Amino acid sequence: MALHKGPADQESDLHRRLAFNPFYGEANPVSGMTEAPPRHRLPDGPLPPMSAYQLVHDELMLDGNSRLNLATFVTTWMEPQAGVLMAECRDKNMIDKDEYPRTAELERRCVSMLAHLWNAPDPSTAVGCSTTGSSEACMLAGMALKRRWTHRNSDRYRGGARPNLVMGVNVQVCWEKFCNFWEVEARLVPMEGGRFHLDAETAAALCDENTIGVVAVLGSTFDGSYEPVAEICAALDALQERTGLDIPVHVDGASGAMVAPFVDEDLVWDFRLPRVSSINTSGHKYGLVYPGVGWALWRSPAELPEELVFRVNYLGGDMPTFALNFSRPGAQVVAQYYTFLRLGREGFRAVQQTSRDVARGLSERIEAMGDFQLLTRGDELPVFAFTTAPDVTNFDVFDVSRRLRESGWLVPAYTFPANREDLSVLRIVCRNGFSADLAGLLVEELDRLLPELRRQPHPFTQDRQAATSFHH
């Protein structure tokens, strides 16, 4: 559910009094419980800390195993030392930069490192900030695009002109939220045939005098493919020559911006392209940090309108801030700096190349089974999508996802958006910690399930919306 509503307790008092076993935890085995804590309202009194812990811990055991979650792009493993640092910083409010100057300094260093990594013309003048994740970073980048457009078109905007943003239908839902919240028309380029993301020609064709920018995704969540950022910029250069329209590009590099610099060094997608005005990434995806941290960077201060930056002094000192939220822990920012320091370029290259090698090897083994057809192979993001082969009629991707879930594997099955709603796929995300050994175990499980699936009379999925586990 998007919004939560607490139901009333339905269980009997007797059942709730059995919430603790007498000889498990700190309960006295001979006294028995006389009152059970309610689930949907505050209890009248406190519980011993171990008892409260055990109640919560036992319920959480029913969650899926995050290491076997091949749906999420989010980091599910970090070194113990990173965990210690995060524990030491979880009580520090990131916004209190005057009280926690060293945490603020680590944030500045991370921004500088990313500015160098993404080839900003002058990394010392590039501006950026940490966020709670790529969704917030995208919102900030979109706000900057819209504000710059309104500055250039103030008369027309006051006259009722509606700004628009051009992007592929495969963008993450945060871009649709941005357009909804900030009253921008979303011009979504649909998928066509074997093209599953934005192409340069269509992007340029949708631009007009009301276009605030084009979003190019470096690593689509639907299939792991890179959008052709350089080609999109070239098409917009040609558009400017013909019409005078100067359309900036934002690169949503939620995943790819922490992959391409290390394993696709010859790919030009970043600030080396003059039309790229801003870039975001998720530190908690291929930035190898636990959730939630993201980063947003602008080529120079000119791309970030000054009036969007707020300054507060009631925390001590004059502190600039550009964010949608306010208070948040400094732990994830510290963990990002630790990871940058710990791995360096060569370490990141080794980690990301290994993830790609695992993805490519696994995709080849799945293709060799004969029951599946690959859409991508994991040779851009370490992510690939596949569907059932044309001659497979006994089962579909939703059956495969459901059966894999029975043994703990979380592999999402979902339909593609317009104009390829007819295409249903499975997608596997290979992250750090998903080893070749685990990939081999997944193949073994598929080998075990396929004979049963082939004997089905027909696909068993009735409600595809209910069956899908794609929420990323």
Coordinates of C-alpha atoms in Angstrom, one line a residue:
M1 CA 0.0 0.0 0.0
A2 CA 1.2 3.5 -0.7
L3 CA -0.5 4.8 2.4
H4 CA -0.8 2.9 5.6
K5 CA -3.8 2.4 7.9
G6 CA -3.5 0.6 11.2
P7 CA -6.1 -2.2 11.6
A8 CA -7.6 -3.1 15.0
D9 CA -6.1 -6.0 16.8
Q10 CA -8.1 -9.1 15.9
E11 CA -6.3 -11.7 18.1
S12 CA -7.6 -12.8 21.4
D13 CA -6.0 -11.8 24.7
L14 CA -5.0 -15.4 25.3
H15 CA -3.2 -15.6 21.9
R16 CA -1.4 -12.4 22.5
R17 CA -0.3 -13.6 26.0
L18 CA 1.6 -16.3 24.1
A19 CA 3.6 -13.8 22.2
F20 CA 6.6 -14.8 24.2
N21 CA 7.6 -18.4 24.9
P22 CA 8.4 -18.8 28.6
F23 CA 11.9 -20.1 28.1
Y24 CA 13.0 -17.8 25.2
G25 CA 14.6 -14.5 26.0
E26 CA 14.3 -12.8 29.4
A27 CA 10.8 -14.0 30.3
N28 CA 10.4 -15.8 33.7
P29 CA 9.4 -19.4 32.8
V30 CA 7.3 -19.8 35.9
S31 CA 5.5 -16.5 36.1
G32 CA 3.7 -16.3 32.7
M33 CA 2.7 -13.1 31.0
T34 CA -0.4 -11.4 32.2
E35 CA -0.5 -8.7 29.5
A36 CA 0.5 -8.8 25.9
P37 CA 1.7 -5.7 24.0
P38 CA -0.8 -4.5 21.4
R39 CA 0.4 -4.2 17.8
H40 CA -1.5 -1.2 16.5
R41 CA -1.5 1.2 19.5
L42 CA 1.0 2.2 22.0
P43 CA 1.3 -0.2 25.0
D44 CA 0.4 1.2 28.4
G45 CA 3.8 0.4 29.9
P46 CA 7.3 -0.4 28.8
L47 CA 8.8 -3.8 28.0
P48 CA 12.2 -5.1 28.9
P49 CA 14.6 -4.2 26.0
M50 CA 15.4 -7.8 25.1
S51 CA 11.7 -8.7 25.0
A52 CA 10.9 -5.7 22.7
Y53 CA 13.9 -6.7 20.5
Q54 CA 12.8 -10.3 20.3
L55 CA 9.2 -9.5 19.2
V56 CA 10.5 -7.2 16.4
H57 CA 13.3 -9.6 15.4
D58 CA 11.0 -12.6 15.1
E59 CA 8.6 -10.8 12.8
L60 CA 11.4 -9.6 10.6
M61 CA 12.5 -13.2 10.1
L62 CA 9.6 -13.4 7.6
D63 CA 11.2 -10.8 5.3
G64 CA 13.0 -12.1 2.2
N65 CA 16.8 -12.6 2.3
S66 CA 18.3 -9.4 0.9
R67 CA 21.3 -11.2 -0.6
L68 CA 18.9 -13.3 -2.7
N69 CA 16.9 -10.3 -3.7
L70 CA 17.8 -10.0 -7.4
A71 CA 15.1 -7.3 -7.9
T72 CA 16.7 -4.5 -6.0
F73 CA 19.6 -2.3 -7.2
V74 CA 20.2 -1.3 -3.6
T75 CA 23.4 -2.3 -1.8
T76 CA 22.9 -5.3 0.5
W77 CA 26.4 -5.8 1.9
M78 CA 29.1 -3.6 3.3
E79 CA 32.3 -4.3 5.2
P80 CA 32.0 -4.5 9.0
Q81 CA 34.2 -1.4 9.4
A82 CA 31.7 0.6 7.4
G83 CA 29.0 -0.6 9.7
V84 CA 30.9 0.5 12.7
L85 CA 31.4 4.0 11.2
M86 CA 27.7 4.2 10.4
A87 CA 26.8 3.3 13.9
E88 CA 29.2 6.0 15.2
C89 CA 27.5 8.6 13.0
R90 CA 23.8 7.7 13.1
D91 CA 23.1 10.3 15.8
K92 CA 24.6 13.1 13.8
N93 CA 22.1 15.3 11.9
M94 CA 23.6 16.0 8.4
I95 CA 22.0 19.4 8.3
D96 CA 23.8 20.6 11.4
K97 CA 27.0 21.4 9.5
D98 CA 28.3 23.9 12.1
E99 CA 28.0 21.4 14.9
Y100 CA 29.4 18.5 12.8
P101 CA 32.0 20.2 10.6
R102 CA 34.0 17.1 9.8
T103 CA 30.9 15.3 8.5
A104 CA 30.2 18.3 6.4
E105 CA 33.7 18.2 5.1
L106 CA 33.4 14.6 4.1
E107 CA 30.3 15.5 2.1
R108 CA 32.3 18.2 0.3
R109 CA 35.1 15.8 -0.4
C110 CA 32.6 13.3 -1.9
V111 CA 31.2 16.0 -4.2
S112 CA 34.7 16.9 -5.3
M113 CA 35.5 13.3 -6.0
L114 CA 32.4 12.9 -8.1
A115 CA 33.1 16.1 -10.0
H116 CA 36.5 14.7 -10.9
L117 CA 35.1 11.3 -11.7
W118 CA 32.5 12.8 -14.0
N119 CA 35.0 15.1 -15.8
A120 CA 33.5 18.5 -14.7
P121 CA 35.3 21.3 -16.6
D122 CA 36.5 22.7 -13.3
P123 CA 35.9 20.3 -10.4
S124 CA 36.7 23.1 -8.0
T125 CA 33.7 25.1 -9.1
A126 CA 31.2 22.3 -9.7
V127 CA 28.4 22.4 -7.2
G128 CA 26.6 19.4 -5.6
C129 CA 25.1 17.9 -2.6
S130 CA 24.2 14.6 -0.9
T131 CA 20.5 13.6 -0.9
T132 CA 18.5 10.7 0.6
G133 CA 18.7 8.9 -2.8
S134 CA 18.4 9.4 -6.5
S135 CA 14.7 10.3 -6.3
E136 CA 15.4 13.4 -4.3
A137 CA 18.5 14.2 -6.5
C138 CA 16.3 13.9 -9.6
M139 CA 13.7 16.3 -8.0
L140 CA 16.4 18.8 -7.3
A141 CA 17.8 18.6 -10.9
G142 CA 14.3 19.0 -12.3
M143 CA 13.7 22.0 -10.1
A144 CA 16.9 23.6 -11.4
L145 CA 15.9 22.9 -15.0
K146 CA 12.5 24.4 -14.6
R147 CA 13.7 27.5 -12.8
R148 CA 16.4 28.2 -15.5
W149 CA 13.7 27.8 -18.1
T150 CA 11.3 30.2 -16.3
H151 CA 14.1 32.8 -16.1
R152 CA 14.6 32.6 -19.9
N153 CA 10.9 32.6 -20.6
S154 CA 9.4 34.7 -17.8
D155 CA 6.9 36.5 -20.0
R156 CA 5.6 33.4 -21.7
Y157 CA 5.5 31.5 -18.4
R158 CA 3.4 34.2 -16.8
G159 CA 1.2 34.1 -19.9
G160 CA 0.3 30.5 -19.3
A161 CA 3.0 28.6 -21.3
R162 CA 3.4 25.1 -19.7
P163 CA 6.9 23.7 -19.4
N164 CA 7.6 20.2 -20.5
L165 CA 10.3 17.6 -19.9
V166 CA 11.3 15.0 -22.5
M167 CA 12.3 11.5 -21.4
G168 CA 11.8 7.8 -22.2
V169 CA 8.8 6.0 -20.8
N170 CA 11.4 3.7 -19.1
V171 CA 12.4 6.4 -16.6
Q172 CA 12.1 5.8 -12.9
V173 CA 8.8 6.8 -11.3
C174 CA 10.5 9.7 -9.5
W175 CA 10.5 11.7 -12.8
E176 CA 6.7 11.2 -13.2
K177 CA 6.4 12.5 -9.6
F178 CA 8.5 15.5 -10.4
C179 CA 6.3 16.4 -13.4
N180 CA 3.2 15.9 -11.3
F181 CA 4.4 17.9 -8.2
W182 CA 6.0 20.8 -10.1
E183 CA 3.3 21.0 -12.9
V184 CA 5.5 20.1 -15.8
E185 CA 4.2 18.2 -18.8
A186 CA 5.9 14.8 -19.1
R187 CA 6.7 14.0 -22.7
L188 CA 7.3 10.3 -22.6
V189 CA 8.9 8.5 -25.6
P190 CA 7.3 5.1 -25.8
M191 CA 9.2 1.9 -26.5
E192 CA 9.1 0.6 -30.1
G193 CA 9.9 -2.9 -31.3
G194 CA 13.4 -3.8 -30.0
R195 CA 14.1 -0.2 -28.8
F196 CA 13.5 -0.2 -25.0
H197 CA 14.7 3.3 -24.2
L198 CA 15.0 6.9 -25.4
D199 CA 16.6 7.5 -28.8
A200 CA 18.2 10.7 -30.0
E201 CA 16.0 11.4 -33.0
T202 CA 12.7 11.1 -31.1
A203 CA 14.0 13.1 -28.1
A204 CA 14.9 16.0 -30.3
A205 CA 11.6 15.8 -32.3
L206 CA 9.6 16.3 -29.0
C207 CA 11.5 19.4 -27.9
D208 CA 10.1 22.9 -28.4
E209 CA 10.3 26.4 -26.8
N210 CA 8.7 25.0 -23.6
T211 CA 11.1 22.2 -23.1
I212 CA 13.1 22.6 -19.8
G213 CA 15.4 19.7 -20.6
V214 CA 15.9 16.1 -21.7
V215 CA 16.5 13.3 -19.3
A216 CA 18.9 10.6 -20.4
V217 CA 19.1 7.5 -18.3
L218 CA 22.5 5.8 -17.9
G219 CA 21.2 2.4 -17.0
S220 CA 17.5 1.7 -17.5
T221 CA 15.8 -0.1 -14.6
F222 CA 13.8 -2.1 -17.1
D223 CA 16.6 -3.9 -18.8
G224 CA 20.0 -2.4 -17.7
S225 CA 20.7 -0.7 -21.0
Y226 CA 22.4 2.7 -21.4
E227 CA 20.6 5.4 -23.2
P228 CA 22.8 7.1 -25.9
V229 CA 23.7 10.3 -24.1
A230 CA 26.3 11.5 -26.6
E231 CA 23.9 10.9 -29.5
I232 CA 21.1 12.7 -27.7
C233 CA 23.4 15.7 -27.1
A234 CA 24.4 15.7 -30.7
A235 CA 20.8 15.7 -31.9
L236 CA 20.1 18.6 -29.6
D237 CA 23.2 20.5 -30.9
A238 CA 21.7 20.1 -34.4
L239 CA 18.3 21.2 -33.2
Q240 CA 19.9 24.4 -31.8
E241 CA 21.6 25.1 -35.0
R242 CA 18.3 24.8 -36.9
T243 CA 16.0 26.6 -34.4
G244 CA 18.1 28.4 -31.8
L245 CA 16.5 26.2 -29.0
D246 CA 19.2 25.5 -26.4
I247 CA 17.9 22.4 -24.5
P248 CA 20.0 21.1 -21.5
V249 CA 20.4 17.5 -20.7
H250 CA 20.3 15.9 -17.3
V251 CA 21.8 12.5 -16.9
D252 CA 20.0 10.2 -14.5
G253 CA 23.0 8.0 -13.6
A254 CA 21.3 6.4 -10.6
S255 CA 23.3 3.2 -11.3
G256 CA 25.4 3.8 -14.4
A257 CA 27.2 6.9 -13.2
M258 CA 29.0 4.6 -10.7
V259 CA 29.6 1.9 -13.2
A260 CA 30.6 3.5 -16.5
P261 CA 33.5 5.6 -15.2
F262 CA 35.3 2.4 -14.1
V263 CA 34.5 -0.2 -16.8
D264 CA 33.4 1.9 -19.8
E265 CA 36.1 4.6 -19.7
D266 CA 35.8 5.3 -23.4
L267 CA 32.1 6.0 -23.2
V268 CA 31.4 9.7 -23.3
W269 CA 28.3 10.5 -21.3
D270 CA 29.2 13.0 -18.6
F271 CA 30.3 16.6 -18.2
R272 CA 32.7 16.1 -21.2
L273 CA 29.5 16.8 -23.2
P274 CA 28.9 20.6 -22.9
R275 CA 25.1 20.0 -23.1
V276 CA 25.1 17.9 -19.9
S277 CA 24.2 20.4 -17.2
S278 CA 23.6 18.0 -14.2
I279 CA 24.1 14.4 -13.2
N280 CA 22.7 12.3 -10.3
T281 CA 23.6 9.0 -8.9
S282 CA 22.6 6.7 -6.0
G283 CA 25.4 6.1 -3.6
H284 CA 23.3 3.3 -2.2
K285 CA 23.2 1.4 -5.5
Y286 CA 26.5 0.8 -7.4
G287 CA 28.0 3.4 -5.1
L288 CA 28.2 0.4 -2.7
V289 CA 26.6 2.1 0.4
Y290 CA 23.6 1.0 2.4
P291 CA 20.5 3.1 1.8
G292 CA 19.8 5.9 1.7
V293 CA 22.3 8.3 0.0
G294 CA 22.3 9.9 -3.4
W295 CA 24.2 12.7 -5.1
A296 CA 23.3 15.6 -7.4
L297 CA 26.0 17.6 -9.2
W298 CA 25.8 20.6 -11.5
R299 CA 28.4 21.5 -14.1
S300 CA 29.0 24.9 -12.5
P301 CA 27.1 27.4 -10.3
A302 CA 25.4 28.8 -13.4
E303 CA 23.3 25.7 -13.7
L304 CA 21.9 25.9 -10.2
P305 CA 19.9 29.1 -9.7
E306 CA 21.0 30.8 -6.5
E307 CA 17.4 31.4 -5.3
L308 CA 17.0 27.6 -4.9
V309 CA 19.7 27.5 -2.2
F310 CA 18.4 28.4 1.3
R311 CA 20.6 29.7 4.1
V312 CA 19.9 29.1 7.7
N313 CA 21.7 30.4 10.8
Y314 CA 19.7 29.1 13.7
L315 CA 21.8 26.0 13.8
G316 CA 25.0 28.0 14.3
G317 CA 26.7 29.7 11.4
D318 CA 25.4 30.6 8.0
M319 CA 24.7 27.3 6.3
P320 CA 23.5 26.9 2.7
T321 CA 21.2 24.0 2.0
F322 CA 19.6 22.7 -1.2
A323 CA 17.3 19.7 -0.4
L324 CA 13.7 18.7 -0.2
N325 CA 14.1 17.3 3.3
F326 CA 16.0 18.7 6.2
S327 CA 17.1 16.4 9.0
R328 CA 18.8 13.1 8.1
P329 CA 21.6 11.1 9.5
G330 CA 25.2 11.7 8.4
A331 CA 26.0 8.0 8.6
Q332 CA 25.4 7.2 4.9
V333 CA 27.6 10.2 3.7
V334 CA 30.4 9.0 6.0
A335 CA 30.0 5.5 4.6
Q336 CA 30.2 6.9 1.1
Y337 CA 33.5 8.6 1.9
Y338 CA 34.8 5.5 3.5
T339 CA 33.9 3.5 0.4
F340 CA 35.6 6.0 -1.9
L341 CA 38.7 6.0 0.3
R342 CA 38.7 2.2 0.8
L343 CA 38.4 1.2 -2.9
G344 CA 39.8 4.0 -5.0
R345 CA 39.5 3.8 -8.8
E346 CA 41.1 0.4 -9.1
G347 CA 39.0 -1.1 -6.3
F348 CA 35.8 0.2 -7.9
R349 CA 36.9 -1.1 -11.3
A350 CA 37.5 -4.6 -9.9
V351 CA 34.1 -4.6 -8.1
Q352 CA 32.1 -3.4 -11.0
Q353 CA 33.9 -5.6 -13.5
T354 CA 33.2 -8.6 -11.4
S355 CA 29.5 -7.8 -11.2
R356 CA 29.4 -7.4 -14.9
D357 CA 31.3 -10.7 -15.5
V358 CA 28.8 -12.5 -13.2
A359 CA 25.9 -10.9 -15.1
R360 CA 27.2 -11.9 -18.5
G361 CA 28.1 -15.4 -17.4
L362 CA 24.7 -15.9 -15.8
S363 CA 22.8 -14.5 -18.8
E364 CA 24.7 -16.9 -21.1
R365 CA 23.9 -19.9 -18.9
I366 CA 20.2 -18.9 -18.8
E367 CA 20.1 -18.5 -22.6
A368 CA 21.7 -21.9 -23.1
M369 CA 18.8 -23.6 -21.3
G370 CA 16.7 -23.0 -24.5
D371 CA 13.5 -21.9 -22.6
F372 CA 14.4 -18.2 -22.5
Q373 CA 15.3 -15.3 -24.8
L374 CA 17.6 -12.6 -23.7
L375 CA 16.7 -8.9 -24.2
T376 CA 20.0 -7.7 -22.7
R377 CA 23.1 -9.5 -21.6
G378 CA 24.5 -7.5 -18.6
D379 CA 27.2 -5.9 -20.7
E380 CA 26.2 -2.3 -19.7
L381 CA 24.8 -2.3 -16.2
P382 CA 25.4 -5.6 -14.6
V383 CA 21.7 -6.2 -15.2
F384 CA 19.8 -8.2 -17.8
A385 CA 16.2 -8.9 -18.8
F386 CA 14.9 -12.0 -20.5
T387 CA 11.6 -13.5 -21.5
T388 CA 10.3 -16.9 -22.4
A389 CA 11.3 -18.3 -25.8
P390 CA 8.6 -17.9 -28.6
D391 CA 7.8 -21.7 -28.6
V392 CA 7.3 -21.8 -24.8
T393 CA 3.5 -22.0 -24.1
N394 CA 3.3 -24.1 -20.9
F395 CA 4.5 -21.3 -18.5
D396 CA 5.3 -17.6 -18.5
V397 CA 7.7 -15.3 -16.6
F398 CA 5.3 -14.9 -13.8
D399 CA 5.2 -18.6 -13.2
V400 CA 9.0 -18.6 -13.1
S401 CA 9.2 -15.7 -10.6
R402 CA 6.6 -17.4 -8.4
R403 CA 8.3 -20.7 -8.3
L404 CA 11.7 -19.1 -7.6
R405 CA 10.3 -17.2 -4.7
E406 CA 9.3 -20.5 -3.1
S407 CA 13.0 -21.3 -2.6
G408 CA 13.9 -17.8 -1.5
W409 CA 15.0 -16.2 -4.8
L410 CA 13.4 -12.8 -5.5
V411 CA 13.4 -12.3 -9.2
P412 CA 10.9 -9.7 -10.5
A413 CA 8.5 -10.4 -13.4
Y414 CA 6.7 -7.5 -15.0
T415 CA 5.4 -6.1 -18.2
F416 CA 7.0 -3.4 -20.2
P417 CA 5.4 0.1 -20.6
A418 CA 3.9 1.6 -23.8
N419 CA 4.1 0.6 -26.6
R420 CA 5.4 -2.9 -25.5
E421 CA 2.8 -3.9 -22.9
D422 CA 2.7 -7.2 -24.7
L423 CA 6.2 -8.0 -23.5
S424 CA 6.6 -9.6 -20.0
V425 CA 10.1 -10.2 -18.7
L426 CA 12.2 -11.3 -15.8
R427 CA 15.1 -9.1 -14.7
I428 CA 18.2 -10.0 -12.7
V429 CA 20.4 -7.4 -10.9
C430 CA 23.9 -8.5 -10.2
R431 CA 25.4 -6.5 -7.3
N432 CA 28.5 -6.7 -5.2
G433 CA 27.9 -9.8 -3.0
F434 CA 26.1 -11.7 -5.7
S435 CA 28.9 -14.1 -6.5
A436 CA 29.5 -16.6 -9.3
D437 CA 28.8 -19.3 -6.7
L438 CA 25.3 -17.8 -5.9
A439 CA 24.7 -17.4 -9.6
G440 CA 25.5 -21.1 -10.0
L441 CA 23.0 -22.0 -7.3
L442 CA 20.3 -19.9 -9.1
V443 CA 21.0 -21.8 -12.3
E444 CA 20.7 -25.1 -10.4
E445 CA 17.3 -24.0 -9.1
L446 CA 16.1 -23.1 -12.6
D447 CA 17.3 -26.5 -13.8
R448 CA 15.3 -28.1 -11.1
L449 CA 12.1 -26.1 -11.7
L450 CA 12.1 -26.2 -15.5
P451 CA 10.9 -29.8 -15.9
E452 CA 7.9 -29.1 -13.7
L453 CA 7.1 -25.9 -15.5
R454 CA 7.3 -27.6 -18.9
R455 CA 4.7 -30.1 -17.7
Q456 CA 2.2 -27.4 -16.9
P457 CA -0.9 -27.4 -19.2
H458 CA -0.7 -23.6 -19.4
P459 CA 0.6 -20.6 -17.5
F460 CA -1.1 -20.4 -14.1
T461 CA -0.8 -16.7 -13.5
Q462 CA -4.3 -15.1 -13.5
D463 CA -3.7 -11.6 -12.2
R464 CA -0.5 -10.3 -13.7
Q465 CA -0.7 -7.1 -11.7
A466 CA -0.8 -9.1 -8.5
A467 CA 2.0 -11.4 -9.7
T468 CA 4.5 -8.8 -10.5
S469 CA 7.3 -8.0 -8.1
F470 CA 8.8 -5.1 -10.0
H471 CA 8.7 -2.0 -7.7
H472 CA 12.1 -0.5 -8.4

